[in-house]
Tab-separated table of C-alpha atoms in Angstrom:
chain	number	residue	atom	x	y	z
A	1	MET	CA	115.882	87.604	120.905
A	2	ARG	CA	112.763	86.516	119.041
A	3	CYS	CA	110.730	89.174	117.209
A	4	VAL	CA	107.500	89.260	115.215
A	5	SER	CA	106.401	92.131	112.954
A	6	ALA	CA	102.997	93.163	111.652
A	7	TRP	CA	101.836	95.902	109.327
A	8	SER	CA	98.571	97.799	109.130
A	9	PRO	CA	97.497	100.327	106.543
A	10	ALA	CA	96.841	103.821	107.797
A	11	GLY	CA	93.209	104.705	107.366
A	12	LEU	CA	91.166	107.830	106.976
A	13	SER	CA	87.468	108.504	107.355
A	14	GLY	CA	85.707	111.295	105.524
A	15	ILE	CA	82.373	110.976	107.281
A	16	PHE	CA	81.003	109.257	110.379
A	17	GLU	CA	78.022	108.752	112.658
A	18	THR	CA	78.826	107.589	116.179
A	19	HIS	CA	77.136	104.679	117.922
A	20	ILE	CA	78.213	104.702	121.573
A	21	VAL	CA	76.739	102.138	123.964
A	22	GLU	CA	77.889	100.419	127.157
A	23	ASP	CA	79.374	97.378	125.395
A	24	PRO	CA	82.607	98.379	123.586
A	25	LEU	CA	82.155	95.513	121.127
A	26	LEU	CA	78.874	97.080	120.005
A	27	THR	CA	80.197	100.640	120.173
A	28	GLY	CA	81.493	101.998	116.899
A	29	ALA	CA	80.604	104.259	114.015
A	30	ARG	CA	78.995	104.102	110.632
A	31	GLY	CA	81.047	105.918	108.046
A	32	ALA	CA	83.239	105.750	104.984
A	33	GLY	CA	86.911	106.109	104.157
A	34	LEU	CA	89.911	104.250	102.821
A	35	ALA	CA	93.016	102.273	103.740
A	36	LEU	CA	96.410	103.593	102.618
A	37	LYS	CA	99.502	101.683	101.521
A	38	LYS	CA	101.430	104.012	103.799
A	39	GLY	CA	100.844	102.770	107.307
A	40	VAL	CA	102.250	101.415	110.553
A	41	THR	CA	104.705	98.576	111.162
A	42	VAL	CA	104.989	97.179	114.681
A	43	THR	CA	107.758	94.836	115.802
A	44	ALA	CA	107.314	93.008	119.109
A	45	CYS	CA	110.388	91.375	120.662
A	46	GLU	CA	111.089	89.276	123.713
A	47	SER	CA	113.143	91.110	126.334
A	48	GLU	CA	115.196	90.005	129.305
A	49	GLN	CA	113.742	92.897	131.280
A	50	GLN	CA	110.260	92.465	132.724
A	51	GLY	CA	107.452	94.759	131.676
A	52	VAL	CA	106.685	96.505	128.414
A	53	LYS	CA	108.941	99.033	126.709
A	54	ILE	CA	107.440	100.953	123.778
A	55	SER	CA	109.381	103.035	121.254
A	56	ILE	CA	107.854	105.203	118.521
A	57	SER	CA	109.699	106.131	115.314
A	58	ASP	CA	111.327	109.579	115.433
A	59	GLY	CA	110.924	109.641	119.208
A	60	GLY	CA	107.229	110.483	118.987
A	61	LYS	CA	104.738	110.365	121.849
A	62	ILE	CA	103.571	106.952	123.000
A	63	ILE	CA	100.318	105.961	121.308
A	64	PRO	CA	97.956	104.938	124.147
A	65	THR	CA	96.273	102.154	122.202
A	66	VAL	CA	99.600	100.307	121.885
A	67	SER	CA	100.135	100.032	125.639
A	68	THR	CA	96.459	99.169	126.161
A	69	VAL	CA	96.604	96.308	123.655
A	70	ALA	CA	99.885	95.079	125.142
A	71	LYS	CA	98.413	94.945	128.651
A	72	LYS	CA	95.356	93.049	127.438
A	73	LEU	CA	97.408	90.435	125.577
A	74	LEU	CA	100.000	89.980	128.320
A	75	SER	CA	97.172	89.353	130.796
A	76	MET	CA	96.218	86.367	128.600
A	77	PHE	CA	99.769	84.954	128.651
A	78	PRO	CA	100.267	82.265	131.317
A	79	GLY	CA	103.902	83.092	132.110
A	80	GLN	CA	106.085	86.133	132.736
A	81	LEU	CA	107.655	87.788	129.706
A	82	GLY	CA	109.327	91.120	129.083
A	83	VAL	CA	108.440	92.735	125.770
A	84	GLU	CA	109.843	95.548	123.657
A	85	ILE	CA	107.511	97.064	121.065
A	86	TYR	CA	108.781	99.238	118.215
A	87	VAL	CA	106.203	101.297	116.310
A	88	ASP	CA	107.192	102.740	112.926
A	89	VAL	CA	104.595	105.231	111.658
A	90	SER	CA	104.916	106.502	108.068
A	91	VAL	CA	102.139	109.135	108.223
A	92	PRO	CA	101.580	112.126	110.550
A	93	ILE	CA	100.140	111.302	113.969
A	94	GLY	CA	97.017	113.204	115.005
A	95	GLY	CA	95.949	114.119	111.497
A	96	GLY	CA	92.925	111.884	111.146
A	97	LEU	CA	94.926	109.134	109.437
A	98	GLY	CA	94.018	106.306	111.785
A	99	THR	CA	97.418	105.894	113.422
A	100	SER	CA	95.929	104.923	116.791
A	101	GLY	CA	93.778	102.200	115.266
A	102	ALA	CA	96.498	100.999	112.894
A	103	SER	CA	99.044	100.856	115.725
A	104	ALA	CA	96.597	98.980	117.947
A	105	LEU	CA	95.843	96.433	115.240
A	106	ALA	CA	99.468	95.875	114.199
A	107	THR	CA	100.466	95.549	117.871
A	108	ALA	CA	97.723	92.994	118.472
A	109	LEU	CA	98.846	90.882	115.502
A	110	ALA	CA	102.575	91.050	116.254
A	111	LEU	CA	102.353	90.566	120.014
A	112	GLY	CA	99.616	87.950	119.791
A	113	ARG	CA	101.864	85.903	117.519
A	114	LEU	CA	104.965	86.485	119.646
A	115	LEU	CA	103.142	85.244	122.741
A	116	GLY	CA	101.744	82.228	120.894
A	117	LEU	CA	98.237	82.995	122.083
A	118	ARG	CA	95.551	80.660	120.805
A	119	VAL	CA	93.454	83.405	119.307
A	120	SER	CA	92.305	84.230	115.779
A	121	TYR	CA	92.808	87.268	113.561
A	122	LEU	CA	89.256	88.325	114.413
A	123	ASP	CA	89.902	87.961	118.153
A	124	LEU	CA	92.941	90.246	117.900
A	125	ALA	CA	91.089	92.783	115.753
A	126	ARG	CA	88.321	92.946	118.363
A	127	ILE	CA	90.899	93.575	121.094
A	128	ALA	CA	92.354	96.428	119.011
A	129	HIS	CA	88.869	97.885	118.514
A	130	VAL	CA	88.115	97.795	122.246
A	131	ALA	CA	91.452	99.503	122.969
A	132	GLU	CA	90.502	102.338	120.604
A	133	VAL	CA	87.128	102.756	122.271
A	134	GLU	CA	88.623	102.712	125.776
A	135	CYS	CA	91.337	105.221	124.830
A	136	LYS	CA	88.778	107.452	123.072
A	137	THR	CA	90.999	107.653	119.997
A	138	GLY	CA	88.499	106.238	117.507
A	139	LEU	CA	85.332	104.254	116.993
A	140	GLY	CA	85.336	102.544	113.618
A	141	THR	CA	88.896	102.715	112.308
A	142	VAL	CA	89.774	99.069	112.922
A	143	SER	CA	86.702	97.922	110.975
A	144	GLY	CA	88.165	99.371	107.786
A	145	LEU	CA	91.733	98.244	108.415
A	146	VAL	CA	90.815	94.563	108.659
A	147	VAL	CA	89.127	94.807	105.253
A	148	GLY	CA	91.201	97.273	103.214
A	149	GLY	CA	90.311	99.319	100.156
A	150	VAL	CA	87.695	102.070	99.999
A	151	VAL	CA	85.112	101.133	102.598
A	152	ILE	CA	81.645	101.946	103.822
A	153	VAL	CA	80.933	100.821	107.382
A	154	VAL	CA	77.236	100.056	107.042
A	155	ARG	CA	76.731	98.662	110.555
A	156	PRO	CA	78.854	99.850	113.515
A	157	GLY	CA	80.686	97.748	116.069
A	158	ALA	CA	83.836	95.709	116.477
A	159	PRO	CA	84.943	93.370	113.667
A	160	GLY	CA	82.532	90.448	113.796
A	161	ASN	CA	79.667	92.708	114.848
A	162	ASP	CA	80.032	95.287	112.090
A	163	LEU	CA	79.168	95.166	108.390
A	164	VAL	CA	81.666	96.646	105.933
A	165	ASP	CA	81.263	97.067	102.170
A	166	ARG	CA	83.988	98.002	99.662
A	167	LEU	CA	83.895	100.261	96.629
A	168	LEU	CA	85.821	99.421	93.473
A	169	PHE	CA	88.481	101.821	92.187
A	170	ASP	CA	90.864	102.080	89.223
A	171	LYS	CA	94.373	100.734	89.819
A	172	ASP	CA	95.977	104.106	88.977
A	173	MET	CA	93.914	105.917	91.627
A	174	LYS	CA	95.988	107.738	94.253
A	175	ALA	CA	95.059	109.285	97.578
A	176	ILE	CA	96.443	112.805	98.041
A	177	ILE	CA	96.418	114.186	101.581
A	178	GLY	CA	97.281	117.709	102.657
A	179	PHE	CA	98.114	117.788	106.375
A	180	PHE	CA	97.896	121.141	108.184
A	181	GLY	CA	98.023	120.071	111.832
A	182	SER	CA	96.785	117.815	114.635
A	183	ARG	CA	93.462	117.944	116.458
A	184	SER	CA	92.199	116.449	119.720
A	185	LYS	CA	89.839	113.615	118.816
A	186	PRO	CA	88.698	112.889	122.427
A	187	GLU	CA	87.732	116.550	122.858
A	188	ILE	CA	85.582	116.573	119.723
A	189	LEU	CA	84.008	113.155	120.329
A	190	SER	CA	82.847	114.269	123.775
A	191	SER	CA	81.759	117.744	122.711
A	192	ALA	CA	78.309	119.282	122.664
A	193	ARG	CA	78.340	119.256	118.857
A	194	LEU	CA	78.111	115.442	118.709
A	195	PRO	CA	74.294	115.393	118.214
A	196	LEU	CA	74.684	117.637	115.146
A	197	ILE	CA	77.561	115.499	113.845
A	198	ASP	CA	75.461	112.350	114.153
A	199	THR	CA	72.376	113.909	112.548
A	200	VAL	CA	74.334	115.152	109.532
A	201	GLY	CA	76.412	111.973	109.371
A	202	LYS	CA	73.377	109.685	109.329
A	203	ARG	CA	71.696	111.614	106.517
A	204	LEU	CA	74.789	111.763	104.309
A	205	ILE	CA	75.867	108.158	104.941
A	206	ASP	CA	72.373	107.054	103.924
A	207	GLU	CA	72.884	109.026	100.688
A	208	LEU	CA	76.201	107.263	100.094
A	209	ILE	CA	74.728	103.822	100.750
A	210	HIS	CA	72.046	104.613	98.176
A	211	GLU	CA	74.658	105.775	95.614
A	212	ARG	CA	77.910	103.878	96.256
A	213	SER	CA	80.710	105.588	94.298
A	214	LEU	CA	84.042	107.312	94.935
A	215	GLU	CA	82.645	110.633	93.714
A	216	LYS	CA	79.704	110.384	96.104
A	217	LEU	CA	82.027	109.466	98.988
A	218	LEU	CA	84.109	112.598	98.402
A	219	GLU	CA	81.018	114.743	97.887
A	220	VAL	CA	79.343	113.710	101.148
A	221	SER	CA	82.672	113.955	102.990
A	222	LYS	CA	83.029	117.607	101.960
A	223	ARG	CA	79.415	118.386	102.835
A	224	PHE	CA	79.794	116.599	106.184
A	225	SER	CA	82.795	118.685	107.235
A	226	LEU	CA	81.110	121.950	106.216
A	227	GLU	CA	77.628	121.246	107.606
A	228	THR	CA	78.962	120.042	110.979
A	229	GLY	CA	81.438	122.897	111.365
A	230	LEU	CA	84.348	120.452	111.616
A	231	ALA	CA	86.099	121.990	108.599
A	232	THR	CA	88.992	124.209	109.659
A	233	GLU	CA	89.899	127.386	107.792
A	234	SER	CA	92.870	125.554	106.266
A	235	VAL	CA	90.594	122.797	104.992
A	236	LYS	CA	88.109	125.314	103.551
A	237	ARG	CA	90.913	127.078	101.672
A	238	ALA	CA	92.107	123.730	100.330
A	239	PHE	CA	88.604	122.822	99.139
A	240	LYS	CA	88.396	126.104	97.232
A	241	ALA	CA	91.894	125.852	95.739
A	242	LEU	CA	91.391	122.255	94.604
A	243	GLU	CA	88.052	123.108	93.018
A	244	GLU	CA	89.600	126.059	91.162
A	245	ALA	CA	92.281	123.658	89.886
A	246	GLY	CA	89.647	121.343	88.431
A	247	ILE	CA	89.534	118.873	91.339
A	248	PRO	CA	86.028	119.370	92.753
A	249	TYR	CA	85.851	116.194	94.821
A	250	ALA	CA	87.648	116.329	98.182
A	251	GLY	CA	86.970	115.712	101.851
A	252	GLN	CA	88.403	116.348	105.292
A	253	THR	CA	90.106	113.573	107.259
A	254	GLN	CA	88.097	112.855	110.402
A	255	ILE	CA	89.090	114.018	112.842
A	256	GLY	CA	92.092	116.024	111.676
A	257	ASP	CA	93.170	119.324	110.188
A	258	ALA	CA	93.786	117.738	106.800
A	259	VAL	CA	92.161	117.423	103.397
A	260	PHE	CA	92.136	114.425	101.057
A	261	THR	CA	91.158	113.666	97.505
A	262	LEU	CA	91.314	110.719	95.120
A	263	VAL	CA	92.742	111.325	91.650
A	264	HIS	CA	94.115	109.420	88.669
A	265	ASP	CA	97.852	109.474	87.937
A	266	GLU	CA	97.612	112.369	85.483
A	267	GLN	CA	96.118	114.643	88.181
A	268	VAL	CA	98.570	113.824	90.981
A	269	ASP	CA	101.066	116.615	90.248
A	270	ARG	CA	98.274	119.185	89.982
A	271	ALA	CA	96.741	118.188	93.324
A	272	VAL	CA	100.132	118.088	95.049
A	273	GLY	CA	101.018	121.517	93.649
A	274	VAL	CA	97.810	123.037	94.987
A	275	LEU	CA	98.377	121.651	98.483
A	276	ASN	CA	102.071	122.565	98.524
A	277	ASN	CA	101.126	126.154	97.679
A	278	LEU	CA	98.941	126.135	100.791
A	279	LYS	CA	101.959	125.035	102.894
A	280	ALA	CA	100.432	121.639	103.637
A	281	LYS	CA	102.526	118.578	104.367
A	282	THR	CA	101.494	116.590	101.307
A	283	ILE	CA	101.267	112.806	101.233
A	284	VAL	CA	100.735	110.698	98.124
A	285	SER	CA	99.720	107.097	98.715
A	286	GLU	CA	98.214	104.225	96.829
A	287	ILE	CA	95.062	102.719	98.278
A	288	SER	CA	95.699	99.445	100.086
A	289	TRP	CA	93.368	96.671	98.991
A	290	GLU	CA	95.150	94.495	101.568
A	291	PRO	CA	94.152	94.514	105.244
A	292	ALA	CA	96.545	94.434	108.204
A	293	ARG	CA	98.800	91.361	108.299
A	294	LEU	CA	101.944	89.774	109.708
A	295	VAL	CA	105.128	90.599	107.783
């Protein structure tokens, strides 16, 4: 049984401004966030049974973008082939950590290679982006995952239509995430508060583009979550506790009930201690300068 594996970093956004139009390749979001070394590995294997079988690590719920990508790629395959897809996710699902986009992208790379499709990396990334838009699980996640690092999405759209810049960071910089629970992204993205989200997002992203730094990214991310009302009570408590511990720069993962900050090695234990005291599921990850790839 032949198998191909691909890995994608998980990714979080601290701030966004939606851009939703009829064409999914032009739909997307401006925003800023980062790619994590913790991520998603997808293995696609040939199967003797027809159809697509999808398994998620720890028996989790099927991620809709995976099946959507699989259907799109199999429709491009000239023959009949059964496929089994195994998705191993190393971060919480539904916490604003880009698992839908990462799973879509890793699935596209692994399955595209398994099928021997004559398509490029960019082609597969665009398919993953469209799957996210159609499933209403995200708008600009894939744009950051095909670049890696700490990113600013300056122009929205699918890879190839977008414009993504990267910020530099020290090699000992770590991302600390405190996860409190899941949230429904489709519900929020279709809510009546979207005009306010976009107004605040546009203003603060413009500030970040004018002053491109990690500190500014975290500052506008915090202000975005508070000014839009997206910050949960758990996130607000975490902001306060981190600030009292001497870590003033933090943001909320969008869209999740989770907080994140970027600190140097000597501050990791302090940040983790603060979040553990708040009963958060705490994740420590390096930032991935590498984009999604075959493994």
